[in-house]
XYZ file of N, CA and C in Angstrom:
561
model
N 97.986 120.359 117.317
C 98.094 119.463 116.352
C 98.498 117.975 116.768
N 97.717 117.314 116.024
C 98.108 115.811 116.561
C 98.577 115.015 115.108
N 99.661 114.456 115.477
C 100.372 113.716 114.731
C 99.573 112.441 114.041
N 98.842 111.832 114.893
C 98.188 110.514 114.656
C 96.938 111.070 113.426
N 96.352 112.185 114.231
C 95.015 112.656 113.252
C 95.831 113.312 111.863
N 96.813 113.642 111.631
C 97.516 114.183 110.581
C 97.586 113.325 109.505
N 98.486 112.111 110.347
C 98.596 110.726 109.383
C 97.368 110.318 108.877
N 96.397 110.169 109.771
C 95.039 109.571 109.257
C 94.412 110.352 107.986
N 94.385 111.313 108.190
C 93.721 112.339 106.986
C 94.710 112.375 106.021
N 95.910 112.412 106.012
C 96.788 112.394 104.777
C 96.767 111.020 104.248
N 96.634 109.953 105.021
C 96.411 108.537 104.276
C 95.125 108.369 103.376
N 94.189 109.087 103.899
C 92.706 108.955 103.323
C 93.036 109.885 101.744
N 93.556 111.078 102.197
C 93.792 111.930 101.161
C 94.813 111.244 99.828
N 95.667 110.667 100.632
C 96.544 109.731 99.403
C 95.938 108.578 98.883
N 94.840 108.114 99.552
C 93.992 106.847 99.027
C 93.149 107.758 97.856
N 92.519 108.847 98.208
C 91.885 109.757 97.116
C 92.528 110.087 95.794
N 93.846 110.370 96.213
C 94.627 110.999 94.880
C 94.745 109.602 94.046
N 95.265 108.561 94.626
C 95.689 107.324 93.950
C 94.327 106.983 93.241
N 93.188 107.122 93.523
C 92.015 106.550 92.906
C 91.627 107.634 91.914
N 92.238 108.969 91.900
C 91.939 109.997 91.080
C 90.580 110.795 91.649
N 90.307 110.708 92.931
C 88.994 111.385 93.211
C 89.377 112.721 94.130
N 90.823 112.744 94.349
C 91.124 114.069 94.950
C 90.914 115.403 94.252
N 90.014 116.358 94.648
C 89.993 117.547 93.823
C 91.310 118.583 93.988
N 91.247 119.069 92.947
C 92.350 120.074 92.653
C 91.786 121.449 93.467
N 92.577 121.871 94.591
C 91.966 122.828 95.475
C 93.128 123.589 96.024
N 93.353 124.543 96.061
C 94.677 125.237 96.340
C 94.703 125.320 98.072
N 93.517 125.475 98.715
C 93.628 125.204 100.129
C 94.076 123.877 100.499
N 93.382 122.832 99.772
C 93.675 121.667 100.145
C 95.034 121.471 100.010
N 95.545 121.577 98.957
C 96.986 121.511 98.545
C 97.926 122.039 99.291
N 97.711 123.497 99.829
C 98.259 123.881 101.118
C 98.319 123.270 102.150
N 97.250 122.754 102.668
C 96.777 121.913 103.904
C 97.948 120.653 103.828
N 97.855 120.072 102.572
C 98.671 118.684 102.551
C 100.119 119.254 102.398
N 100.597 120.266 101.815
C 102.007 120.818 102.036
C 102.306 120.717 103.697
N 101.714 121.784 104.344
C 102.060 122.013 105.655
C 101.907 120.893 106.383
N 100.858 119.693 106.191
C 100.758 118.693 107.135
C 101.875 117.723 106.564
N 102.445 117.465 105.570
C 103.773 116.853 105.332
C 104.816 117.362 105.875
N 105.159 118.874 105.817
C 106.103 119.335 106.636
C 106.162 119.134 107.767
N 104.861 119.062 108.707
C 104.604 118.790 110.055
C 105.531 117.684 110.409
N 104.704 116.406 109.560
C 105.274 115.225 109.691
C 106.635 114.828 109.545
N 107.159 115.478 108.688
C 108.586 115.499 108.184
C 109.330 116.015 109.311
N 108.977 116.897 110.330
C 109.826 117.686 111.321
C 109.838 116.608 112.481
N 108.466 116.051 112.788
C 108.301 114.888 113.626
C 109.094 113.704 113.546
N 109.308 113.080 112.155
C 110.014 112.149 111.909
C 111.568 112.458 112.300
N 112.101 113.766 111.797
C 113.393 114.201 112.110
C 113.614 114.046 113.715
N 112.519 114.679 114.321
C 112.802 114.437 115.809
C 113.055 113.097 116.364
N 112.184 112.266 115.790
C 112.149 110.864 116.284
C 113.439 110.265 115.808
N 114.092 110.547 114.648
C 114.984 110.020 114.155
C 116.214 110.325 114.854
N 116.435 111.434 115.193
C 117.390 111.979 115.991
C 117.457 111.259 117.437
N 116.468 110.947 117.895
C 116.370 110.363 119.310
C 116.612 108.811 118.944
N 115.945 108.402 118.150
C 115.939 106.922 117.944
C 115.939 106.468 116.367
N 117.404 106.332 116.057
C 117.839 106.239 114.596
C 117.362 105.186 114.230
N 117.478 104.071 114.898
C 117.322 102.606 114.448
C 115.876 102.176 114.542
N 115.038 103.330 114.640
C 113.374 102.808 114.817
C 113.237 102.681 113.281
N 111.876 102.211 113.178
C 111.470 101.681 111.812
C 110.436 103.045 111.404
N 110.877 103.500 110.152
C 110.031 105.042 109.797
C 109.297 104.275 108.495
N 108.796 102.905 108.415
C 108.018 102.508 107.182
C 106.707 103.387 106.926
N 106.004 103.378 107.997
C 104.625 103.968 107.578
C 104.763 105.568 107.452
N 105.882 105.933 107.966
C 106.135 107.514 107.393
C 106.584 107.471 106.098
N 107.496 106.655 105.818
C 107.873 106.790 104.261
C 106.645 106.541 103.186
N 105.653 105.342 103.686
C 104.887 105.171 102.573
C 103.745 106.042 102.679
N 103.575 107.004 103.557
C 102.525 108.010 103.570
C 103.292 109.161 102.923
N 104.051 109.635 103.193
C 105.071 110.487 102.310
C 105.143 110.391 101.047
N 105.446 109.094 100.605
C 105.386 108.626 99.256
C 104.231 108.871 98.301
N 102.966 109.099 99.001
C 101.754 109.431 98.317
C 101.911 111.019 97.864
N 102.880 111.908 98.518
C 102.696 113.175 97.959
C 104.204 113.789 97.607
N 104.762 113.232 96.552
C 105.977 113.310 96.038
C 106.291 115.000 95.880
N 105.266 115.534 95.429
C 105.097 116.876 95.109
C 105.756 117.968 96.439
N 105.457 117.454 97.429
C 106.166 118.123 98.719
C 107.388 117.477 98.867
N 108.499 118.528 98.832
C 109.915 118.146 98.848
C 110.269 117.892 100.377
N 111.119 116.793 100.246
C 111.553 116.798 101.529
C 112.730 117.740 102.115
N 112.652 118.049 103.293
C 113.930 118.924 103.972
C 115.008 118.149 103.780
N 116.357 118.213 103.887
C 117.559 117.517 103.926
C 117.690 116.454 105.167
N 117.002 116.996 106.239
C 117.056 116.152 107.472
C 116.047 115.007 107.320
N 114.919 115.429 106.571
C 113.643 114.432 106.465
C 114.334 113.198 105.195
N 114.956 113.748 104.229
C 115.467 112.936 103.181
C 116.351 112.041 104.075
N 117.159 112.244 104.930
C 118.255 111.097 105.866
C 117.524 110.068 106.447
N 116.177 110.659 106.794
C 115.217 109.621 107.424
C 114.707 108.787 106.364
N 114.311 109.253 105.289
C 113.637 108.402 104.202
C 114.881 107.303 103.616
N 116.040 107.928 103.475
C 117.070 107.081 102.952
C 117.475 106.117 103.843
N 117.474 106.373 105.234
C 117.614 105.334 106.345
C 116.732 104.145 106.120
N 115.357 104.660 106.133
C 114.332 103.352 106.028
C 114.604 102.765 104.744
N 114.957 103.296 103.645
C 115.110 102.551 102.238
C 116.199 101.625 102.490
N 117.266 101.882 103.125
C 118.467 101.175 103.385
C 117.906 99.815 104.275
N 117.314 100.076 105.357
C 116.696 99.341 106.097
C 115.917 98.194 105.250
N 115.155 98.983 104.521
C 114.259 97.842 103.680
C 115.114 97.137 102.740
N 116.317 97.436 102.144
C 116.868 96.759 101.266
C 117.816 95.518 102.187
N 118.408 96.095 103.334
C 118.957 94.907 104.076
C 118.216 94.265 104.816
N 116.733 94.381 105.126
C 116.273 93.432 106.012
C 114.773 92.766 105.407
N 114.884 93.011 104.019
C 113.602 92.431 103.236
C 113.219 90.690 103.388
N 114.696 90.200 103.471
C 114.583 88.653 103.286
C 114.162 87.951 104.982
N 114.023 89.142 105.929
C 113.842 88.538 107.262
C 112.578 88.989 107.875
N 111.785 89.732 106.909
C 110.778 90.311 107.635
C 109.331 89.496 107.247
N 108.305 89.591 107.917
C 107.092 88.907 107.684
C 106.232 89.563 106.170
N 105.537 88.750 105.937
C 105.109 88.790 104.628
C 104.205 90.097 104.271
N 103.490 90.735 105.085
C 103.099 92.143 104.801
C 104.137 93.440 104.870
N 105.035 93.124 105.684
C 106.169 94.128 105.651
C 106.994 93.973 104.068
N 107.323 92.761 103.868
C 107.767 92.663 102.442
C 107.048 93.508 101.289
N 105.604 93.206 101.681
C 104.887 93.748 100.303
C 104.982 95.654 100.750
N 104.982 96.174 101.939
C 105.377 97.143 102.174
C 106.571 97.730 101.668
N 107.637 96.979 102.080
C 108.835 97.228 101.559
C 109.189 97.249 100.019
N 108.330 96.448 99.305
C 108.369 96.297 97.755
C 107.928 97.723 97.213
N 106.644 98.257 98.110
C 106.229 99.403 97.280
C 107.195 100.560 97.835
N 107.785 100.416 98.861
C 108.689 101.935 98.918
C 110.084 101.552 98.241
N 110.674 100.390 98.128
C 111.736 100.124 97.153
C 111.215 100.304 95.729
N 110.226 100.095 95.371
C 109.870 100.503 93.973
C 109.640 102.075 93.862
N 109.062 102.888 94.688
C 108.784 104.361 94.773
C 110.536 104.875 94.717
N 111.260 104.357 95.245
C 112.798 104.680 95.526
C 113.790 104.410 94.397
N 112.996 103.654 93.229
C 113.976 103.386 92.207
C 114.766 101.903 92.116
N 114.468 101.093 93.512
C 115.163 99.967 93.289
C 113.969 98.893 93.031
N 113.660 99.032 91.671
C 112.759 98.291 90.958
C 112.880 96.803 90.905
N 114.064 96.285 90.652
C 114.652 95.077 90.344
C 114.498 94.213 91.652
N 114.915 94.933 92.992
C 114.581 94.332 94.309
C 113.106 94.233 94.631
N 112.407 95.288 94.358
C 110.909 95.088 94.630
C 110.225 94.208 93.889
N 110.583 93.813 92.683
C 110.130 92.503 91.719
C 110.790 91.285 92.711
N 111.872 91.370 93.017
C 112.344 90.094 93.723
C 111.389 89.849 95.117
N 110.931 90.797 95.584
C 110.233 90.685 97.029
C 108.913 90.338 96.600
N 108.264 90.562 95.322
C 106.966 90.113 95.058
C 107.242 88.585 94.524
N 108.441 88.365 94.007
C 108.478 86.886 93.660
C 108.547 86.136 94.868
N 109.263 86.454 96.077
C 109.119 85.604 97.387
C 107.597 85.781 97.788
N 106.879 86.897 97.476
C 105.684 86.900 98.061
C 104.804 85.484 97.200
N 104.980 85.571 95.998
C 104.514 84.658 95.469
C 104.742 82.905 95.664
N 105.729 83.055 96.197
C 106.474 81.710 96.728
C 105.496 81.533 98.217
N 105.546 82.135 98.835
C 104.838 82.169 100.275
C 103.301 82.118 99.964
N 102.643 82.500 98.967
C 101.066 82.396 98.754
C 100.581 81.164 98.723
N 99.433 80.839 99.078
C 98.577 79.783 98.535
C 97.568 80.325 97.359
N 97.447 79.440 96.517
C 96.719 80.016 95.307
C 95.924 78.908 94.527
N 94.586 79.122 94.522
C 93.650 78.230 93.913
C 92.523 78.730 92.817
N 92.202 77.829 91.724
C 91.244 78.807 90.831
C 90.257 79.340 91.783
N 89.468 78.520 92.646
C 88.305 78.791 93.177
C 88.223 79.972 94.080
N 89.430 79.989 95.068
C 89.566 81.029 96.032
C 90.485 82.342 95.868
N 91.174 82.076 94.609
C 92.265 83.106 94.262
C 93.281 82.917 94.987
N 94.312 84.203 95.497
C 95.534 83.934 96.158
C 95.483 84.709 97.409
N 96.097 83.969 98.409
C 96.276 84.556 99.621
C 97.436 84.228 100.495
N 97.682 84.478 101.738
C 98.638 84.236 102.682
C 98.110 83.780 103.855
N 98.731 82.515 104.088
C 97.883 82.005 105.361
C 98.891 82.603 106.510
N 100.006 83.153 106.499
C 100.772 83.615 107.446
C 99.970 84.755 108.077
N 99.238 85.466 107.281
C 98.469 86.873 107.595
C 97.467 86.647 108.824
N 97.090 85.209 108.989
C 96.027 84.713 110.014
C 96.319 85.209 111.248
N 97.549 85.499 111.406
C 98.124 85.838 112.895
C 98.831 87.035 112.912
N 98.863 87.992 111.709
C 99.556 89.187 111.509
C 98.549 90.453 111.734
N 99.313 91.428 112.198
C 98.850 92.835 111.993
C 99.950 93.494 111.377
N 99.525 94.804 110.831
C 100.641 95.852 110.215
C 99.778 97.320 110.512
N 100.437 97.766 111.796
C 99.761 99.037 112.172
C 98.375 98.710 112.603
N 97.241 99.314 111.970
C 95.878 99.041 112.532
C 95.281 98.212 111.518
N 95.930 97.446 110.598
C 95.317 96.457 109.801
C 95.286 94.883 110.198
N 94.284 94.167 109.794
C 94.172 93.149 110.241
C 94.387 92.144 109.051
N 94.293 90.845 109.023
C 94.524 89.991 107.854
C 94.004 90.630 106.568
N 92.731 91.205 106.366
C 92.082 91.716 105.398
C 92.906 92.989 105.130
N 93.142 93.850 105.729
C 93.941 94.994 105.802
C 95.255 94.712 104.953
N 95.773 93.655 105.615
C 97.194 93.263 105.109
C 97.257 92.852 103.851
N 96.123 91.947 103.442
C 95.938 91.281 102.079
C 96.028 92.768 101.274
N 94.974 93.530 101.397
C 95.094 94.912 100.625
C 96.309 95.414 100.380
N 97.338 95.600 101.299
C 98.493 96.135 101.312
C 99.333 95.368 100.240
N 99.263 94.216 100.473
C 99.938 93.270 99.361
C 99.398 93.349 98.197
N 98.114 93.480 97.994
C 97.583 93.784 96.591
C 97.899 94.890 95.888
N 98.355 96.154 96.826
C 98.658 97.434 96.576
C 100.144 97.249 96.104
N 101.014 96.620 96.859
C 102.122 96.505 96.237
C 102.463 95.794 94.900
N 101.586 94.769 94.660
C 101.556 93.971 93.291
C 101.296 95.125 92.311
N 100.219 95.999 92.652
C 99.504 96.722 91.403
C 100.757 97.873 91.362
N 101.442 98.344 92.354
C 102.330 99.433 92.309
C 103.622 98.914 91.520
N 104.262 97.371 91.954
C 105.462 97.250 91.289
C 105.224 96.429 89.918
N 104.108 95.735 89.759
C 103.748 94.851 88.334
C 102.251 95.053 88.083
N 101.791 96.373 87.864
C 100.511 96.573 87.669
C 99.846 95.869 86.614
N 100.230 95.083 85.647
C 99.681 94.283 84.821
C 99.730 92.704 85.169
N 100.284 92.414 86.296
C 100.429 90.948 86.634
C 98.938 90.206 86.907
N 99.042 89.029 86.387
C 97.557 88.256 86.566
C 97.416 88.208 88.049
N 98.213 88.113 89.156
C 98.121 87.943 90.239
C 97.372 88.856 90.906
N 97.271 90.009 90.570
C 96.439 91.030 90.920
C 94.784 90.656 91.112
N 94.293 90.039 89.890
C 92.970 89.600 90.138
C 92.885 88.384 91.113
N 93.668 87.463 91.044
C 93.570 86.509 91.968
C 93.493 86.824 93.414
N 94.355 88.095 93.847
C 94.088 88.622 95.187
C 92.847 89.175 95.309
N 92.406 89.943 94.301
C 91.159 90.402 94.367
C 90.178 89.538 94.509
N 90.301 88.542 93.810
C 89.433 87.131 94.176
C 88.988 86.954 95.476
N 90.353 86.607 95.867
C 90.365 86.288 97.346
C 89.463 87.275 98.164
N 89.625 88.538 98.119
C 89.183 89.661 98.978
C 87.592 89.589 98.743
N 87.176 89.377 97.487
C 85.989 89.601 97.091
C 85.165 88.509 97.545
N 85.729 87.137 97.525
C 85.183 85.638 98.097
C 84.807 86.047 99.800
N 86.131 86.556 100.498
C 86.341 86.657 101.724
C 84.992 87.893 102.225
N 84.839 88.951 101.365
C 83.825 89.981 101.972
C 82.419 89.170 101.670
N 82.311 88.499 100.650
C 80.925 87.852 100.615
C 80.717 86.716 101.717
N 81.646 86.161 102.132
C 81.546 85.071 103.392
C 81.616 85.619 104.614
N 82.243 87.003 104.841
C 82.467 87.412 106.186
C 81.910 88.924 106.506
N 81.521 89.218 107.595
C 81.292 90.608 107.823
C 82.782 91.416 108.164
N 83.026 92.537 107.398
C 84.505 93.304 107.784
C 83.929 94.399 108.628
N 82.741 94.339 109.057
C 82.388 95.493 109.945
C 82.328 96.911 109.134
N 82.318 98.006 109.913
C 82.220 99.347 108.848
C 83.748 99.898 109.367
N 84.477 99.685 109.833
C 85.842 100.214 110.182
C 86.991 99.895 109.030
């Protein structure tokens, strides 16, 4: 069993679920449950060894499957990351602020998540012609994501925290115009 492969497949399934395209299938649901439990065990092992590590990607992934209950030990990992998000959000780069906003919103810290979006708005560049974007992302990565992937994470945060805000269309506009002008490859 590969933790990396399990995460990659779960991430894709989480995206399909969010878009409403994940089929209702008992075997798939069972695989998701077992995979989440496997990732929980791995996160707990890492947390015991490195309690000050960042577990942001794990929490974002697990939040996509709230029907799979956390063990008590995995809940401690999640809570530690939520507290890290609360304590550090003013000090982290743009894309992390967006990811923190999503995590905080998912865990009931809605007002703080909205404050993070307000800070993202302050850091953005916005024009009627090009939409809304973050120049800081030109030299940023987040896991496997480049500038475009990071912008998509920010778009997702806005959609999760303030689903009806006008900025969502501005960010989409930037992404569409960027796709028109650049080759994103196939990955």
